[in-house]
mmCIF file with all atom_site columns, C-alpha atoms in Angstrom:
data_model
loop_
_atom_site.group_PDB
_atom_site.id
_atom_site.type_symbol
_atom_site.label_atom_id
_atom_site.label_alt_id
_atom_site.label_comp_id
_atom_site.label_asym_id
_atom_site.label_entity_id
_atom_site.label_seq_id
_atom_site.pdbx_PDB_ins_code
_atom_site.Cartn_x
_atom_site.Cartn_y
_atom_site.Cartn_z
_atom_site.occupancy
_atom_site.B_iso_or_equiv
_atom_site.pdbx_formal_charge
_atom_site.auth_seq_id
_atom_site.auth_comp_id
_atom_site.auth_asym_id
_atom_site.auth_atom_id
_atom_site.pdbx_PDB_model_num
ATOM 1   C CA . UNK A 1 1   ? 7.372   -143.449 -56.561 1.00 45.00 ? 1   UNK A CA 1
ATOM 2   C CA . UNK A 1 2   ? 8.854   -140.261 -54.102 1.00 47.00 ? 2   UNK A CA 1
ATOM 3   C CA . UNK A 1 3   ? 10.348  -137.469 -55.633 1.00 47.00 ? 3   UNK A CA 1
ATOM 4   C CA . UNK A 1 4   ? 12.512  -134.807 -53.671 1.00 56.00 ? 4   UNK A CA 1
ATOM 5   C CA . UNK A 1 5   ? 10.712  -131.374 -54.312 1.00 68.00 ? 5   UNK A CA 1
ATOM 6   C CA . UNK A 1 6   ? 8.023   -130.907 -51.672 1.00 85.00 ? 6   UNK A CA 1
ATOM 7   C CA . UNK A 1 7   ? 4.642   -130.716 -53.170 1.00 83.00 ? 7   UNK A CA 1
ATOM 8   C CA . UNK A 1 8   ? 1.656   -128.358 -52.393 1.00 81.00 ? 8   UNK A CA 1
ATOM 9   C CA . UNK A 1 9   ? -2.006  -130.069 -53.259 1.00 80.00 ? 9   UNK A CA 1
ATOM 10  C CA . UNK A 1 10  ? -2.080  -127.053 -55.762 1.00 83.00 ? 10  UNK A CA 1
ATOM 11  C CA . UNK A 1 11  ? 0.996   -128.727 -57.293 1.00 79.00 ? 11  UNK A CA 1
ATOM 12  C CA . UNK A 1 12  ? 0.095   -131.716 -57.075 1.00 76.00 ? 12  UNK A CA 1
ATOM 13  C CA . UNK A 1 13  ? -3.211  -131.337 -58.643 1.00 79.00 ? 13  UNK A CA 1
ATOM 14  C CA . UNK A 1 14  ? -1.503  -129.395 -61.659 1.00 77.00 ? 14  UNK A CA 1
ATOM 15  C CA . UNK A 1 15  ? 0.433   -132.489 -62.564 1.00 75.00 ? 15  UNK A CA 1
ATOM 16  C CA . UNK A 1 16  ? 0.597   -133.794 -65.607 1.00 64.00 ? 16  UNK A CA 1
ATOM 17  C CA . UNK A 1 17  ? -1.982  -136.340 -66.423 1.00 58.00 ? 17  UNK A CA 1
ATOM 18  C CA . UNK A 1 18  ? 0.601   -139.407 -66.950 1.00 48.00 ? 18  UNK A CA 1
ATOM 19  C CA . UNK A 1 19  ? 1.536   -138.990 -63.522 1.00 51.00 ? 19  UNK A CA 1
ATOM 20  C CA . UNK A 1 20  ? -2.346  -139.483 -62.730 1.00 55.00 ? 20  UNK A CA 1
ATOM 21  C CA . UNK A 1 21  ? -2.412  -143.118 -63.872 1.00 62.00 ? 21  UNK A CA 1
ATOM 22  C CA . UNK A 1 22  ? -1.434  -144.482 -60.615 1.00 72.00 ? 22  UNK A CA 1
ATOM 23  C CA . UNK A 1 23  ? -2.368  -143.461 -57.007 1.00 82.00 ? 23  UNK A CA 1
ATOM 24  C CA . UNK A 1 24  ? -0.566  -141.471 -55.569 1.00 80.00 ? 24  UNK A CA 1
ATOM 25  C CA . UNK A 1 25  ? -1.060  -139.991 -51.532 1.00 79.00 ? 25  UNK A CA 1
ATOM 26  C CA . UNK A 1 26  ? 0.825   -136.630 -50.998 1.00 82.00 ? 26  UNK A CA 1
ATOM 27  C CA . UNK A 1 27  ? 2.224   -136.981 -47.427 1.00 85.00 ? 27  UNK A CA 1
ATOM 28  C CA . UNK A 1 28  ? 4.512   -134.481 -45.891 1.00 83.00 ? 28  UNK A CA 1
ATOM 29  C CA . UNK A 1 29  ? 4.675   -132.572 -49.908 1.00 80.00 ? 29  UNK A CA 1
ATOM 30  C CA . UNK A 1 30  ? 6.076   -135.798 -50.904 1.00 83.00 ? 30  UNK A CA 1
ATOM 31  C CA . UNK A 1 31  ? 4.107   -137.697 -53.553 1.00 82.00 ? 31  UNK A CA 1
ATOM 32  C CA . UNK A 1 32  ? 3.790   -141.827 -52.729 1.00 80.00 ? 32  UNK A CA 1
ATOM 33  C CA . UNK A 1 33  ? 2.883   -144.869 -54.714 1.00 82.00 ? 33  UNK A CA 1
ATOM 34  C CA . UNK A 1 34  ? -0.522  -146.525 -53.384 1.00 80.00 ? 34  UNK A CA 1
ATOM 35  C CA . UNK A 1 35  ? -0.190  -150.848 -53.703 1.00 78.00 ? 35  UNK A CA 1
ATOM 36  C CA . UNK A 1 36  ? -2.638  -152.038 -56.215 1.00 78.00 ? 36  UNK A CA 1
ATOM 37  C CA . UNK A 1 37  ? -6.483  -152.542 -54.449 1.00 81.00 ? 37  UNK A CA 1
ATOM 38  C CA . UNK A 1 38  ? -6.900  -156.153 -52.485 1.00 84.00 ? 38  UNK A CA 1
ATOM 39  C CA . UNK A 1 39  ? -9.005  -158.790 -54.685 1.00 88.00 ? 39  UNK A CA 1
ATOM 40  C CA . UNK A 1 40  ? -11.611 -158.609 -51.192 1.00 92.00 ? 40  UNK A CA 1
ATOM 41  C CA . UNK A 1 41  ? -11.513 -155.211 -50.360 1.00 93.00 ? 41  UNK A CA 1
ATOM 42  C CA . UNK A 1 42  ? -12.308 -154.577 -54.692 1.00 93.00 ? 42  UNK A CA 1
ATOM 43  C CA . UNK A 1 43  ? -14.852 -157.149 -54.064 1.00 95.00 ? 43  UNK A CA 1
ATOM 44  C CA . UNK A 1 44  ? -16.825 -155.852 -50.966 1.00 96.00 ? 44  UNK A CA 1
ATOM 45  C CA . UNK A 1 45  ? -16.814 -152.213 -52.045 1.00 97.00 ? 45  UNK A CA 1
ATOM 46  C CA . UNK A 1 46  ? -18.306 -153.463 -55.861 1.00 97.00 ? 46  UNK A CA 1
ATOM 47  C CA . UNK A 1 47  ? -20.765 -155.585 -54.413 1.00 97.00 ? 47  UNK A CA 1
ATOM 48  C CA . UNK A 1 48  ? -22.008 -152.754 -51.727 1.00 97.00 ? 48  UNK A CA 1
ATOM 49  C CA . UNK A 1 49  ? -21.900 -150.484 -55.359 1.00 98.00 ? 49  UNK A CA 1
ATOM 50  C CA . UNK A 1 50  ? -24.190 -152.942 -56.569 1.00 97.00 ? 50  UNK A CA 1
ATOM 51  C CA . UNK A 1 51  ? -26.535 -152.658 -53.652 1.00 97.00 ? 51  UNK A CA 1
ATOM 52  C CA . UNK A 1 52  ? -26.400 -148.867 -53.729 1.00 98.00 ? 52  UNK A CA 1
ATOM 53  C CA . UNK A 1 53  ? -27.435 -149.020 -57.296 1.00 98.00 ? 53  UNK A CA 1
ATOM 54  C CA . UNK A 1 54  ? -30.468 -151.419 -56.643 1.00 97.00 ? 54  UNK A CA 1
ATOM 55  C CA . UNK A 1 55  ? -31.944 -149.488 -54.404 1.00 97.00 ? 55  UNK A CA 1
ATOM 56  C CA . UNK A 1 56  ? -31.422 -146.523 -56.969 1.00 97.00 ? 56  UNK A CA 1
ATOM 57  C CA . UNK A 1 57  ? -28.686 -144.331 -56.440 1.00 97.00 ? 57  UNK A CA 1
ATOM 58  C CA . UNK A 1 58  ? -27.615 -143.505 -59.868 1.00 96.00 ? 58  UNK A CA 1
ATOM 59  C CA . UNK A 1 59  ? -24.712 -145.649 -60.471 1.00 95.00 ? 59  UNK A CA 1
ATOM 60  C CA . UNK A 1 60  ? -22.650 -142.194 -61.683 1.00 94.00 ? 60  UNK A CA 1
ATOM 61  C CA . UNK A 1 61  ? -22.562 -141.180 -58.181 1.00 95.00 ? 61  UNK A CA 1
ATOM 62  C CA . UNK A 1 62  ? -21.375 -144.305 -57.009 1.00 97.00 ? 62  UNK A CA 1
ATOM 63  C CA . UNK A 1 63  ? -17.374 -144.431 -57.335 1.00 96.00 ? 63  UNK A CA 1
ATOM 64  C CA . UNK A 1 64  ? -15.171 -147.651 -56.383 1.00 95.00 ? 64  UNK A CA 1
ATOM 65  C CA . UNK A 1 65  ? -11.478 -146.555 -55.770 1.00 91.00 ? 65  UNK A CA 1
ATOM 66  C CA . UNK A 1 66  ? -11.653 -144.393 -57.861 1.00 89.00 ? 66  UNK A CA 1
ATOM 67  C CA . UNK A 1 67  ? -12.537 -141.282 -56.379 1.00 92.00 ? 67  UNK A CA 1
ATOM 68  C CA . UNK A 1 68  ? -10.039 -139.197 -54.651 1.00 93.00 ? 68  UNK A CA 1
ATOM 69  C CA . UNK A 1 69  ? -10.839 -136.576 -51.640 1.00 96.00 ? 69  UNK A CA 1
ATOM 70  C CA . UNK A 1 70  ? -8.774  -133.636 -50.497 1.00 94.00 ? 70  UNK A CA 1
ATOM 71  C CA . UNK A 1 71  ? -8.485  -134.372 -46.700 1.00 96.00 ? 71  UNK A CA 1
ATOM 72  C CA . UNK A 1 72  ? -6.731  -131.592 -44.230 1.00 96.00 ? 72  UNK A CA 1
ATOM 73  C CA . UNK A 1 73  ? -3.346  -132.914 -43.012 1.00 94.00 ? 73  UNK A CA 1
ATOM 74  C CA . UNK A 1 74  ? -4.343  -132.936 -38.882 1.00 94.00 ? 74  UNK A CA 1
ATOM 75  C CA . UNK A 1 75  ? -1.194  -134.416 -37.874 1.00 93.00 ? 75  UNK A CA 1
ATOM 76  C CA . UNK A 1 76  ? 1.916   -135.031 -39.597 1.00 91.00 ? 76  UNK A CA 1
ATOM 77  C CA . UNK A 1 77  ? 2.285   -138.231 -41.514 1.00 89.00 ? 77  UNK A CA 1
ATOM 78  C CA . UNK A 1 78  ? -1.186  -137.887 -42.572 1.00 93.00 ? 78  UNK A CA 1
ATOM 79  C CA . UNK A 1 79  ? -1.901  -137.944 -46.249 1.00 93.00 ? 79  UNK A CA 1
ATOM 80  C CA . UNK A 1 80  ? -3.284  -135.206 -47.726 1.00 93.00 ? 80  UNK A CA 1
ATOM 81  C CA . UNK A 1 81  ? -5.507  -136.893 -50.211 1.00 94.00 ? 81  UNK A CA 1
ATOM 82  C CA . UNK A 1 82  ? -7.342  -140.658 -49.689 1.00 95.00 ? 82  UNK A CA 1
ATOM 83  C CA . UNK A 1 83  ? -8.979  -142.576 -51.892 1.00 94.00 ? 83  UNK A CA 1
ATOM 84  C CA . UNK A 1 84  ? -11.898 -144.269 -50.391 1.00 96.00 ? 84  UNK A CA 1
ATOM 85  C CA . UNK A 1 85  ? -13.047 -148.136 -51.265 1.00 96.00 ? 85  UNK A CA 1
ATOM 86  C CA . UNK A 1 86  ? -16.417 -146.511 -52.099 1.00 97.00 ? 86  UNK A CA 1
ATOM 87  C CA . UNK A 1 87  ? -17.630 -143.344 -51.983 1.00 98.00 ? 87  UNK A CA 1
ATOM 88  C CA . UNK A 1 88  ? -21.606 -141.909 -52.601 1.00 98.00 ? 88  UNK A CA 1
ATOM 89  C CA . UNK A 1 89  ? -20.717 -137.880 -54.248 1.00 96.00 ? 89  UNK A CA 1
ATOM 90  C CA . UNK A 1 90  ? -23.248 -135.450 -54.696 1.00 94.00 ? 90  UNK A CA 1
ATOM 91  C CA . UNK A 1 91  ? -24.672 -134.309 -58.778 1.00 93.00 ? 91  UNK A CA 1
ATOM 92  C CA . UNK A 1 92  ? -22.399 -131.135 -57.654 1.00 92.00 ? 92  UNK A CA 1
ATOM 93  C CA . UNK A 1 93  ? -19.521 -133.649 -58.286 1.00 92.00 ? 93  UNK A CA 1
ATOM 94  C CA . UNK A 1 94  ? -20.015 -134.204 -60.915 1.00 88.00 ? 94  UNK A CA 1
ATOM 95  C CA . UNK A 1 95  ? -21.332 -130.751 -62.858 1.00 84.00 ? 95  UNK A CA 1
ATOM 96  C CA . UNK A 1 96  ? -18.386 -131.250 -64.726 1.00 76.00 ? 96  UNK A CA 1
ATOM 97  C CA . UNK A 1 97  ? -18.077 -135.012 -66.221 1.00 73.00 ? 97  UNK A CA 1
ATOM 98  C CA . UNK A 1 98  ? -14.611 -134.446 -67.762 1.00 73.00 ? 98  UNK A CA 1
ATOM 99  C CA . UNK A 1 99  ? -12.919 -133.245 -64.923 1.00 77.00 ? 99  UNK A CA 1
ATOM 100 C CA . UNK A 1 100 ? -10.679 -135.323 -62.738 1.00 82.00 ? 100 UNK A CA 1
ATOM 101 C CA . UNK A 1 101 ? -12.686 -137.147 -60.493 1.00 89.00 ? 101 UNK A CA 1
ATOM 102 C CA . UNK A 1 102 ? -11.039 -134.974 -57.273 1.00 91.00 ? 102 UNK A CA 1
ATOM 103 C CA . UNK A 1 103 ? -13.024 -133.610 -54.542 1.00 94.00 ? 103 UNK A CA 1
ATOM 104 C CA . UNK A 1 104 ? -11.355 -130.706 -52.783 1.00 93.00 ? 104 UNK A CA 1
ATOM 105 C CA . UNK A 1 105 ? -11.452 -128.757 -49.501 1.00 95.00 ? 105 UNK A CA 1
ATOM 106 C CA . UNK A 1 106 ? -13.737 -126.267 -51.622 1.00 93.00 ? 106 UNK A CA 1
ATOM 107 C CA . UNK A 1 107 ? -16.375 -128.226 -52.716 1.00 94.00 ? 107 UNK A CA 1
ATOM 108 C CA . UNK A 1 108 ? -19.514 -129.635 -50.567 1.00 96.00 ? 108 UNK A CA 1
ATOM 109 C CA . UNK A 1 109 ? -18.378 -133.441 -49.140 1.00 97.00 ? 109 UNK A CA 1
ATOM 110 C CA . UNK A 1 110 ? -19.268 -136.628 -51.076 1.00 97.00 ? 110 UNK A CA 1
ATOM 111 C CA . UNK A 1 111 ? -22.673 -137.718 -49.009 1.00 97.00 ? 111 UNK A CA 1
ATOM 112 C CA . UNK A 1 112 ? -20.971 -141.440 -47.814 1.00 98.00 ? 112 UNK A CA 1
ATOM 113 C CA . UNK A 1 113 ? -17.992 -143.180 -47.934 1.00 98.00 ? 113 UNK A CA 1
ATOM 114 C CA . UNK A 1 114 ? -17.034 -147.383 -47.002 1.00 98.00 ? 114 UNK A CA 1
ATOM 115 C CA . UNK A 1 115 ? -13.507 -148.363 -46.094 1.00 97.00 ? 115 UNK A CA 1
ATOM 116 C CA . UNK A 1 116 ? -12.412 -152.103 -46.025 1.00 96.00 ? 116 UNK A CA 1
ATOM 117 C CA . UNK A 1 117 ? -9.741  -152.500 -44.215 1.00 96.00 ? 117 UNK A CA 1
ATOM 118 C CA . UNK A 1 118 ? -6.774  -154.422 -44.687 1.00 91.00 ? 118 UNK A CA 1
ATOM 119 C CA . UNK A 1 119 ? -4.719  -156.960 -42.357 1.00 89.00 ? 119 UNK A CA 1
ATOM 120 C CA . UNK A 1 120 ? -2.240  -154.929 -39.728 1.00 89.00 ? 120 UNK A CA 1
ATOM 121 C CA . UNK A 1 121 ? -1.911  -152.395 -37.327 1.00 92.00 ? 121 UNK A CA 1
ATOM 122 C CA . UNK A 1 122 ? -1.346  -149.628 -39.672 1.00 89.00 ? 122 UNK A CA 1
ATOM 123 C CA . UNK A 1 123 ? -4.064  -150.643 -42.043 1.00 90.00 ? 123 UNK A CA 1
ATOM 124 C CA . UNK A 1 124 ? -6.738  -150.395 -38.686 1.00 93.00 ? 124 UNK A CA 1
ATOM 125 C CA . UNK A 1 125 ? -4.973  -146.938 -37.363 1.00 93.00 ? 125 UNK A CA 1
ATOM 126 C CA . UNK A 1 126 ? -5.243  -145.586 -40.607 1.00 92.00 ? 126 UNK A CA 1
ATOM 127 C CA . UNK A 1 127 ? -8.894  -146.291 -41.608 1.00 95.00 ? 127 UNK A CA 1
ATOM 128 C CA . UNK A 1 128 ? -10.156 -146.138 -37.465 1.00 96.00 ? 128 UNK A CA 1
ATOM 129 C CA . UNK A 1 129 ? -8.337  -143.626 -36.715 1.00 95.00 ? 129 UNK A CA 1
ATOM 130 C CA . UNK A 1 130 ? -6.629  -141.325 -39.406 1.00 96.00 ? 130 UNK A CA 1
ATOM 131 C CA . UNK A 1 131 ? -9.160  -141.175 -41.753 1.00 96.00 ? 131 UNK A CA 1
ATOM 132 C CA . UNK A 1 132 ? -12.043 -140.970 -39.152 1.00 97.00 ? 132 UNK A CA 1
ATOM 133 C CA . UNK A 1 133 ? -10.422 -137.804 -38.431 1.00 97.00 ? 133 UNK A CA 1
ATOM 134 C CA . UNK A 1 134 ? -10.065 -136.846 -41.052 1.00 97.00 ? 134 UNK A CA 1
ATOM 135 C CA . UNK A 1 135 ? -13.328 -137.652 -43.152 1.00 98.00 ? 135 UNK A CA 1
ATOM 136 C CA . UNK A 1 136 ? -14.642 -135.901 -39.875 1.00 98.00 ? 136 UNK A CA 1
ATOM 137 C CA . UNK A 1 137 ? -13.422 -132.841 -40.641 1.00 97.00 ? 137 UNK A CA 1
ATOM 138 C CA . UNK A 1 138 ? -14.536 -132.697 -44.317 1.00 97.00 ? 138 UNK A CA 1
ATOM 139 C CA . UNK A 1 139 ? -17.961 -133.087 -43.071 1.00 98.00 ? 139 UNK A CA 1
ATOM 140 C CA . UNK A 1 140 ? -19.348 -136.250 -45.132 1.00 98.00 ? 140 UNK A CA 1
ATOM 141 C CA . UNK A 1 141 ? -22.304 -137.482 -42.950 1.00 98.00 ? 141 UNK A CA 1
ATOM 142 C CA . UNK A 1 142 ? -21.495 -140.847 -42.819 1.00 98.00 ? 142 UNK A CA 1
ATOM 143 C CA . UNK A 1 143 ? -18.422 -143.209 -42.747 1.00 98.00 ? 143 UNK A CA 1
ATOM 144 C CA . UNK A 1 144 ? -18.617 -146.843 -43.007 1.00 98.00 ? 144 UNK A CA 1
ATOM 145 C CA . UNK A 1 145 ? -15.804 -149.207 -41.726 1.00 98.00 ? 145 UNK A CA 1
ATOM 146 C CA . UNK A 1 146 ? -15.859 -153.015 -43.011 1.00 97.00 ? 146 UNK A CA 1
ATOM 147 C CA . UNK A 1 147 ? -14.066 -154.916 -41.483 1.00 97.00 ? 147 UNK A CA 1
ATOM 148 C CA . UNK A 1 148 ? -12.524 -158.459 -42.288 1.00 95.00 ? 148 UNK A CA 1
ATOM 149 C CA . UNK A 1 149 ? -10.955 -159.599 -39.531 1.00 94.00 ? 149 UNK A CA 1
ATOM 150 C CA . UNK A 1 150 ? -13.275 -158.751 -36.948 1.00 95.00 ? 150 UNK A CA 1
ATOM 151 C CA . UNK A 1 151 ? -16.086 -159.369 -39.476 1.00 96.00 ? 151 UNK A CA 1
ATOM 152 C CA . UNK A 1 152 ? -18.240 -156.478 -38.269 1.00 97.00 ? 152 UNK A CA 1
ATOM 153 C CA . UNK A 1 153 ? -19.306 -153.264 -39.561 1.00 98.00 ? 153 UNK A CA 1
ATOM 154 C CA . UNK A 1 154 ? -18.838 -150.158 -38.019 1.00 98.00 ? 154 UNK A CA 1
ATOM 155 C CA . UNK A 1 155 ? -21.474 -147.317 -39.374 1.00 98.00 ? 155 UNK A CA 1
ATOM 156 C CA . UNK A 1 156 ? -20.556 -143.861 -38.185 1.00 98.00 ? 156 UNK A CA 1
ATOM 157 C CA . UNK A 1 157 ? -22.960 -140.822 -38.554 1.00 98.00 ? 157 UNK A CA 1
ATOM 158 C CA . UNK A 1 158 ? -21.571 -137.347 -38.172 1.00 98.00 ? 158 UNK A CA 1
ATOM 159 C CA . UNK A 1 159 ? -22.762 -135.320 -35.448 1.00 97.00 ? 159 UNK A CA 1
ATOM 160 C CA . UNK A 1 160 ? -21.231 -131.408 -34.453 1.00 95.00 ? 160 UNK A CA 1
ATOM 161 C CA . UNK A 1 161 ? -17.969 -132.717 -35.948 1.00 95.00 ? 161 UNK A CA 1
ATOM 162 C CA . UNK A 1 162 ? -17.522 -136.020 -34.872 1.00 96.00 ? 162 UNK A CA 1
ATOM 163 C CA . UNK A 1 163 ? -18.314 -139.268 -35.684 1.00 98.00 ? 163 UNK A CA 1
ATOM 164 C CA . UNK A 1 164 ? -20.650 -140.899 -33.870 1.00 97.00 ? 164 UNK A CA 1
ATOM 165 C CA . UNK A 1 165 ? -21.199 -144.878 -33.460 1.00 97.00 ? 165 UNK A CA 1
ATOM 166 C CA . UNK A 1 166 ? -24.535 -145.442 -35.208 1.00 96.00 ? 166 UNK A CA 1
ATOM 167 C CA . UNK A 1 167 ? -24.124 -149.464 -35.110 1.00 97.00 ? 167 UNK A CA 1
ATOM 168 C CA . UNK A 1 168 ? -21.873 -151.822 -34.837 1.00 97.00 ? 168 UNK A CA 1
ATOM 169 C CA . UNK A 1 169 ? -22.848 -154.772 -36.585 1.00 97.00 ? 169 UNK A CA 1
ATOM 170 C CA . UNK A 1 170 ? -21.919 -158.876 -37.460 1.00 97.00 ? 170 UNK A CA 1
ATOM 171 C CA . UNK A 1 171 ? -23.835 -161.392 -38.256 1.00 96.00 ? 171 UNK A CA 1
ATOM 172 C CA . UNK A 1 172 ? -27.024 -161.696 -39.709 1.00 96.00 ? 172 UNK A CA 1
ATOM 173 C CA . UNK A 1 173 ? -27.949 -158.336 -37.804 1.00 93.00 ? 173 UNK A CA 1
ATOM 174 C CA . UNK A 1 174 ? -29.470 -155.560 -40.453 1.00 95.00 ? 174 UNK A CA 1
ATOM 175 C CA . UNK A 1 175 ? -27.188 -153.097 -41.103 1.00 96.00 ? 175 UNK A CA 1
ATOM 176 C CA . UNK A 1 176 ? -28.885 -149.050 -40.460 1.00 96.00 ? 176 UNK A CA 1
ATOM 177 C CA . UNK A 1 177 ? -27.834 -146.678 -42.498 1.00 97.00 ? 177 UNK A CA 1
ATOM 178 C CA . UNK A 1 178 ? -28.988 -143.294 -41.626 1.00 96.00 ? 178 UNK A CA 1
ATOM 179 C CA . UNK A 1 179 ? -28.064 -141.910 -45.095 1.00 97.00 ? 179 UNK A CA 1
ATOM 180 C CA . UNK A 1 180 ? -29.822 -145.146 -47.203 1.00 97.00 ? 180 UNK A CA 1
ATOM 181 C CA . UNK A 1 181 ? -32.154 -146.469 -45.171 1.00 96.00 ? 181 UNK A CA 1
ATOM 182 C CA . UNK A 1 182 ? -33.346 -148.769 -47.900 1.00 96.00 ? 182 UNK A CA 1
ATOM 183 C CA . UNK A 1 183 ? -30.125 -150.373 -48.066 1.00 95.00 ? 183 UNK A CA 1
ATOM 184 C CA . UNK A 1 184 ? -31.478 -154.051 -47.249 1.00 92.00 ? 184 UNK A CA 1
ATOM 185 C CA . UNK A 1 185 ? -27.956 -155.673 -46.107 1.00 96.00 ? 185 UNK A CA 1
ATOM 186 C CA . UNK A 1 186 ? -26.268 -157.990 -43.040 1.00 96.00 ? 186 UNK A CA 1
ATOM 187 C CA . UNK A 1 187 ? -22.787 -157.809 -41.659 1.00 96.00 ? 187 UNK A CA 1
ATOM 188 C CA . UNK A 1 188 ? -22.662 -161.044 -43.153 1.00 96.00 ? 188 UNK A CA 1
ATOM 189 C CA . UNK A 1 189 ? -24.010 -159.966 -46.689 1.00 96.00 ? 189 UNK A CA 1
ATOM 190 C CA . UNK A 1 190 ? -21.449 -157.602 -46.912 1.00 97.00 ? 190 UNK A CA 1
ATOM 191 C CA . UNK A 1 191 ? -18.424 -159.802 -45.240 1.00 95.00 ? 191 UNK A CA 1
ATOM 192 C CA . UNK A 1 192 ? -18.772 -162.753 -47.171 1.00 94.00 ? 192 UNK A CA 1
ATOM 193 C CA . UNK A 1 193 ? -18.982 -160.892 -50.702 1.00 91.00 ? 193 UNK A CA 1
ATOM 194 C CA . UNK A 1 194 ? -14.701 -161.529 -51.338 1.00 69.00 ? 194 UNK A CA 1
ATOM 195 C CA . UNK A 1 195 ? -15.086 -165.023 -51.058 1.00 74.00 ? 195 UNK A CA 1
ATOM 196 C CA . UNK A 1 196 ? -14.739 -166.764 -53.799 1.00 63.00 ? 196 UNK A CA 1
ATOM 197 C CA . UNK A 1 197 ? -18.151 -167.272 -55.621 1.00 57.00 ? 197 UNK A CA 1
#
């Protein structure tokens, strides 16, 4: 869905609620249609969830694409909101349980958010590059970057600004995450959870 009038986020976020129902990305004011979620990239952030939750992060603070984030528009083409596989908010987040579940330039950054990403080049410049940028800038402490095809997974912790390599890791080799270090999981773990079970 595109419509013609160019958009501010303010606008956008005063929408009407049935135009809520779907994702949508505002690039360039223009409001776009999101493809439904990939069965494995669903799979991988819901098992992670899981994992999250058993080591005892509330499971309320643990959001599966649902969760949208107000990102700044660094370069043109770039979407103004993203919706993150998985992303860890803060009780601030949530002080308000009936609200839309939006998180804007305003408010403190969710604590960690998990991409999967998904087969081609724009898919891998988007969720490398774009949105490592961009989640940058917000300030949440830690991105995480699963990915398929070269079945590894990248942590990145933030440091002055930036993201920072923390590990890069496949295999059987223990994921570290400097935000949950309790979270008990392999490259593999993580990799094989959209196979079929």
């Amino acid at each position: 869905m595109t419509f013609t009038q160019k958009l501010t986020f303010a606008d956008y976020l005063a929408l009407e609620d049935s135009r809520q129902e779907e994702k949508l990305e505002l690039i360039n004011g223009e409001l776009i249609a999101l493809p439904p979620e990939a069965w494995l990239n669903n799979d991988i952030a819901m098992f992670v969830f899981l994992q999250l939750v058993a080591i005892g992060v509330p499971f309320q603070r643990v959001k599966v694409n649902s969760c949208e984030l107000q990102t700044p528009v660094l370069e043109v083409g770039d979407a103004a909101n993203r919706y993150p596989d998985l992303v860890v908010v803060e009780p601030v987040h949530r002080a308000h349980p009936s609200q839309r579940m939006t998180i804007t330039l305003e408010m403190p950054p969710p604590l960690w958010v998990m991409e999967v990403v998904s087969p081609g080049k724009t898919n891998r410049d988007r969720d490398y590059i774009r949105k490592r940028a961009q989640y940058a800038a917000v300030g949440i402490p830690e991105y995480v970057i699963v990915d398929p095809e070269e079945q590894a997974v990248l942590v990145l912790r933030l440091e002055q600004g930036e993201y920072i390599e923390a590990g890069r890791y496949t295999g059987e080799r223990p994921l570290q995450s400097p935000t949950f270090p309790a979270l008990n999981l392999t490259a593999a773990q993580v990799l094989s959870a959209g196979q079929d079970g």
